[in-house]
Coordinates of C-alpha atoms in Angstrom, one line a residue:
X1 CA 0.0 0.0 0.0
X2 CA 0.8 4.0 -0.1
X3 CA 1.1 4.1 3.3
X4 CA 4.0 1.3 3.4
X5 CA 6.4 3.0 1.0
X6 CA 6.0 5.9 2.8
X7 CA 6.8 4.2 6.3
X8 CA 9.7 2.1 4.1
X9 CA 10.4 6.1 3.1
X10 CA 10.5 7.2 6.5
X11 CA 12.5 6.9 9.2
X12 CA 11.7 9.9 11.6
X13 CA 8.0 10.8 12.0
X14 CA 7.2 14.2 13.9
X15 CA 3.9 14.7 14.2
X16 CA 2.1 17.7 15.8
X17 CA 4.9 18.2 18.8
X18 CA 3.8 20.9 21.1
X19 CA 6.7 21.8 23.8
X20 CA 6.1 25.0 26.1
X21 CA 8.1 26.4 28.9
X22 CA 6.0 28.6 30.7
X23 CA 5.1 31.6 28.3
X24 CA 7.3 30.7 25.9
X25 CA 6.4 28.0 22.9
X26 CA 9.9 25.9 22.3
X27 CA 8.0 23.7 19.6
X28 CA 4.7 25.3 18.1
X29 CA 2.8 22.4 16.3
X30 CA 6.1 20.5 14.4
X31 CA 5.5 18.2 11.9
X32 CA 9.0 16.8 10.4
X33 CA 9.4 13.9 8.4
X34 CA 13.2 12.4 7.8
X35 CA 13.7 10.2 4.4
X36 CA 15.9 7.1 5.3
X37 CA 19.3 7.6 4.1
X38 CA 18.7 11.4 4.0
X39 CA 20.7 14.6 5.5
X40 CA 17.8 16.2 6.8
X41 CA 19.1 19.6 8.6
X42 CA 17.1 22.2 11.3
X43 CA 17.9 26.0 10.5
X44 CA 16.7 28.5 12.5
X45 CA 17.6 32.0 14.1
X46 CA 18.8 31.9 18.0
X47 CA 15.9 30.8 20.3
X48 CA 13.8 29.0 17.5
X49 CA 13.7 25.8 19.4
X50 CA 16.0 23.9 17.5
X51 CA 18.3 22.5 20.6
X52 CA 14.3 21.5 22.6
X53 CA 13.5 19.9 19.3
X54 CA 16.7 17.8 19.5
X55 CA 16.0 16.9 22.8
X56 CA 12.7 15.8 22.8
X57 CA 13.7 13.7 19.9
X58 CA 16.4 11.9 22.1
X59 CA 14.4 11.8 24.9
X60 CA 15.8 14.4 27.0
X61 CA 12.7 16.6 27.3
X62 CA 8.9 15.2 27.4
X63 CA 6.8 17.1 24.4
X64 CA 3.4 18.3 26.6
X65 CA 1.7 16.7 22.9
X66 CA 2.4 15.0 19.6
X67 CA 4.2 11.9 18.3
X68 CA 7.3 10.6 17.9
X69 CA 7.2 7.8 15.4
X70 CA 10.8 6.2 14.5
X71 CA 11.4 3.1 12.3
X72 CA 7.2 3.0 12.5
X73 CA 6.7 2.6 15.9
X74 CA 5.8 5.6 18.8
X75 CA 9.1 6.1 20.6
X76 CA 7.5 9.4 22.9
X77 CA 7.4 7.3 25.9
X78 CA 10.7 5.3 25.5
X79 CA 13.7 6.5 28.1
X80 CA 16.7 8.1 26.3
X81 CA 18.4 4.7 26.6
X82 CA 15.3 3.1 25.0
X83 CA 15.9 5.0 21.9
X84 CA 19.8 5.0 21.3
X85 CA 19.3 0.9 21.4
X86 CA 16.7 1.5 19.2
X87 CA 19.1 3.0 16.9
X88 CA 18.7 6.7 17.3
X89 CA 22.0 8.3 18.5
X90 CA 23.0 11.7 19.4
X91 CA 26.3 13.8 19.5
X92 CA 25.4 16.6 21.8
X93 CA 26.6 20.3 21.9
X94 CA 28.6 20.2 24.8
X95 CA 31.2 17.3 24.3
X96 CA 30.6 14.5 26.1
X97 CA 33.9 12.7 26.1
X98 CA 35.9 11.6 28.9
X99 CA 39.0 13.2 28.8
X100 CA 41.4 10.8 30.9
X101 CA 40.3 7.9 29.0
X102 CA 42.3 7.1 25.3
X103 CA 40.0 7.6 22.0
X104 CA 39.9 3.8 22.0
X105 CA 38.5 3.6 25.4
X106 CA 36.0 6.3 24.8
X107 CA 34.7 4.4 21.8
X108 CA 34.9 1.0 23.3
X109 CA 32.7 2.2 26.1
X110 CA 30.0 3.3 23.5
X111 CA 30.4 0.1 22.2
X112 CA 29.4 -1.6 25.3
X113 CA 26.7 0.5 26.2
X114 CA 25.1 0.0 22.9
X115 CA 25.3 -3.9 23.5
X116 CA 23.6 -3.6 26.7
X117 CA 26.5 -4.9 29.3
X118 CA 28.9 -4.4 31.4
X119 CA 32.7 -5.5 31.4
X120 CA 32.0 -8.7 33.2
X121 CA 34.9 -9.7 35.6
X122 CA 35.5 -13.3 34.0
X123 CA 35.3 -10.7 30.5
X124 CA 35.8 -13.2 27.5
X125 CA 39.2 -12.4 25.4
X126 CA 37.3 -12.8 22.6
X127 CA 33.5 -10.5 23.1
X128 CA 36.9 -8.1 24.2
X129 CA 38.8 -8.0 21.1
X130 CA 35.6 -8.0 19.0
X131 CA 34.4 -4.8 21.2
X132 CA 38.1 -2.9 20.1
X133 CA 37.7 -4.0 16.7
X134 CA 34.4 -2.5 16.0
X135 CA 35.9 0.6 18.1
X136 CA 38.8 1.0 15.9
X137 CA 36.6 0.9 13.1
X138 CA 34.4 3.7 14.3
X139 CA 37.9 5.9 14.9
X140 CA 38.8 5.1 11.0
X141 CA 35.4 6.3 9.9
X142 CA 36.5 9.9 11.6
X143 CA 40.1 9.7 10.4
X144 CA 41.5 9.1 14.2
X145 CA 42.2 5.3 14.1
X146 CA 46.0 6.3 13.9
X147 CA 45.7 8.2 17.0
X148 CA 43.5 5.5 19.2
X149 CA 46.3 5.4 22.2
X150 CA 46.0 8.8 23.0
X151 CA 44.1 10.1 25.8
X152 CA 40.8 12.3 24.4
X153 CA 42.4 15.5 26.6
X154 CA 45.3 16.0 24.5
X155 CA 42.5 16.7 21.2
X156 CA 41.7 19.4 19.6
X157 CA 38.5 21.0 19.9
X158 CA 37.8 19.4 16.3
X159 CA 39.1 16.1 17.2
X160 CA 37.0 15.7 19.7
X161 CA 34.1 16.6 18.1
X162 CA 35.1 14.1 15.7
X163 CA 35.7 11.8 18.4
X164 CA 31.9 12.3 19.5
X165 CA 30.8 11.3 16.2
X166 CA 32.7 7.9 15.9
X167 CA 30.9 7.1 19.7
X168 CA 28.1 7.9 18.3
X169 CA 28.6 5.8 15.2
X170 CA 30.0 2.7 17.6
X171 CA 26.6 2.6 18.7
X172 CA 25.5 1.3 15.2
X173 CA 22.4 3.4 14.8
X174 CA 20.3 3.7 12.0
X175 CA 19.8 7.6 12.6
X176 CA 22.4 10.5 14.0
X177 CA 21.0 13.4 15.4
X178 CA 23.8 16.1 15.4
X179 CA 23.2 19.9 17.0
X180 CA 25.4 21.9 16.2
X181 CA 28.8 19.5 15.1
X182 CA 30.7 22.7 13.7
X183 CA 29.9 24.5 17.1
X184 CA 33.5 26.7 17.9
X185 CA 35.6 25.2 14.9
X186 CA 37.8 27.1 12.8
X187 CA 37.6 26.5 8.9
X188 CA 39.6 23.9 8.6
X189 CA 38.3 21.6 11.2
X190 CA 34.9 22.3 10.2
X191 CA 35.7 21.3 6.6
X192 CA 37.1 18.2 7.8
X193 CA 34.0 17.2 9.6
X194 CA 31.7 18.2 6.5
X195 CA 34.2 15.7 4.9
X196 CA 33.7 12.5 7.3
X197 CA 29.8 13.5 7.1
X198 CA 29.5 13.4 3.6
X199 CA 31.2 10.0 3.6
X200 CA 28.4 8.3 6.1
X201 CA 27.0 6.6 2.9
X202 CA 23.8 5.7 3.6
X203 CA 23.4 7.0 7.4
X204 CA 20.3 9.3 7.8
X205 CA 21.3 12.3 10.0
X206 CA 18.9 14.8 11.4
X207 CA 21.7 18.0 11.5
X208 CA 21.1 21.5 13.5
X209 CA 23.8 23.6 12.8
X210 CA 24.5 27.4 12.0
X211 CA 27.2 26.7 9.7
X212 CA 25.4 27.8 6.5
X213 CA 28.3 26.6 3.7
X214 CA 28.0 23.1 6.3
X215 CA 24.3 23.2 5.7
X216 CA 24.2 23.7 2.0
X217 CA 26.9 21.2 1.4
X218 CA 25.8 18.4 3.3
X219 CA 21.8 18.4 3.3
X220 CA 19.6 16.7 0.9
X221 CA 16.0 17.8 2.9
X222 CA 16.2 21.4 5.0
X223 CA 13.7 22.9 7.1
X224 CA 13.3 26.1 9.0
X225 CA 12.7 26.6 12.5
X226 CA 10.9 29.8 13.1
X227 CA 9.5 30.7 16.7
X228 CA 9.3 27.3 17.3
X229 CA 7.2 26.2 14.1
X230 CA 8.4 24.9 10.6
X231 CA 7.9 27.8 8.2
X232 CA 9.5 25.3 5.3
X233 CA 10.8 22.3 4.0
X234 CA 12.2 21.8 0.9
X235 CA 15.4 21.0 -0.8
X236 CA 18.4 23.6 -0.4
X237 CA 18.1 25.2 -3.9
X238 CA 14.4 25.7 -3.3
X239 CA 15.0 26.7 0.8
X240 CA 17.7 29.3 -0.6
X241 CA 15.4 31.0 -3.1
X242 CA 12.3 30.8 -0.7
X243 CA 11.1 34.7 0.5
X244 CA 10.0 33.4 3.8
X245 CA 12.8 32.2 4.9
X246 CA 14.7 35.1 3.4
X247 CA 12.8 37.3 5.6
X248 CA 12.6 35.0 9.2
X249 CA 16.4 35.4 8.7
X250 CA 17.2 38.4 6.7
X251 CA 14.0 40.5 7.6
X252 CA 12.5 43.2 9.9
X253 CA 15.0 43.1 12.7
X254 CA 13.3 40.1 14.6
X255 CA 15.0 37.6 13.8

């Protein structure tokens, strides 16, 4: 039926999300719907409710209404641990690496989250070496395999925003939701990160970011966070040329 291919379509259902705090509306009546395999990114001006509609999606922040659907099921009453074995993972905007550990460790312990245990005490030399060798290949995905010894505080700012991204690939998911990855890079370390997401063949990322040239480069779907509510969704050509969006951004001063 229709209604099949579109769910075979679709990976990330929003449907109606309300989200207030107080006076103020963080998500006025969302609907969102991310293509499987797709770069679908979130612009918006400051304060349009793009980092609360990142969170609600990971399961950070209840919505007070609305659905979540992913892989074509409701996931708006699943914990945030629920959903990233479900497949959805998420880099957030402040780091969350631990600095001590090595880039290998860091990964490895993504790995193990994601299959649900803890290092047992008798651990099995094998279930071990499989867990670093899915951890190293995460760290080659990013370009940091050759640098796996080294502990995640001696990174750059880049690097270990890079380094976020291969934990959150070591979780295998089937969806990335990324706010802000660019945040505080300079041009060459954000280039390099458009780089390793352009060569995530066939991984469909949600992206928030303000990066514009990032945006543009990367996204196949794009839609525009105004005040909370989706003034637009379209492809990037058709997003750039669109007078709305020219003035929610460009326009009377409100923005």
């Amino acid at each position: 039926s229709a209604a099949s291919d579109v769910y075979k379509r679709q990976l990330l259902e929003i449907k109606g999300l309300n989200k207030h705090f107080g006076g103020i509306v963080a998500s006025d009546d969302v609907n969102l719907a991310v293509t499987r395999g797709k770069v679908h990114a979130i612009i918006g001006p400051n304060g349009a409710g793009k980092t609360t509609l990142i969170e609600q999606l990971s399961g950070q922040i209840r919505p007070d209404s609305g659905d979540i659907q992913f892989a074509g099921r409701s996931i708006v009453s699943d914990s945030i641990a629920q959903r990233a074995r479900n497949g959805l993972a998420r880099s957030f905007q402040i780091t969350s690496v631990v600095l001590p550990m090595t880039l290998l460790q860091n990964v490895m312990l993504a790995v193990q989250g994601n299959s649900g245990h803890s290092f047992h005490f008798w651990s099995p030399v094998k279930e071990d070496s499989d867990m670093k060798a899915a951890a190293m290949a995460s760290l080659a995905e990013v370009g940091l395999d050759d640098r796996a010894g080294r502990k995640a505080a001696n990174l750059s700012h880049g690097e270990q925003r890079q380094l976020e991204v291969a934990m959150a690939l070591a979780m295998k998911p089937r969806m990335l939701l990324l706010d802000e990855p660019m945040a505080g890079m300079g041009k060459e370390e954000g280039s390099r990160m458009v780089e390793i997401l352009d060569n995530l063949e066939e991984m469909t990322i949600l992206l928030v970011e303000h990066d514009m040239d990032a945006v543009f480069s990367l996204a196949d779907q794009l839609s525009v966070l105004v005040n909370g509510h989706i003034i637009a969704t379209d492809t990037v050509d058709n997003i750039r040329a669109n007078d709305d969006v020219q003035k929610a951004y460009l326009g009377d001063g409100h923005a």
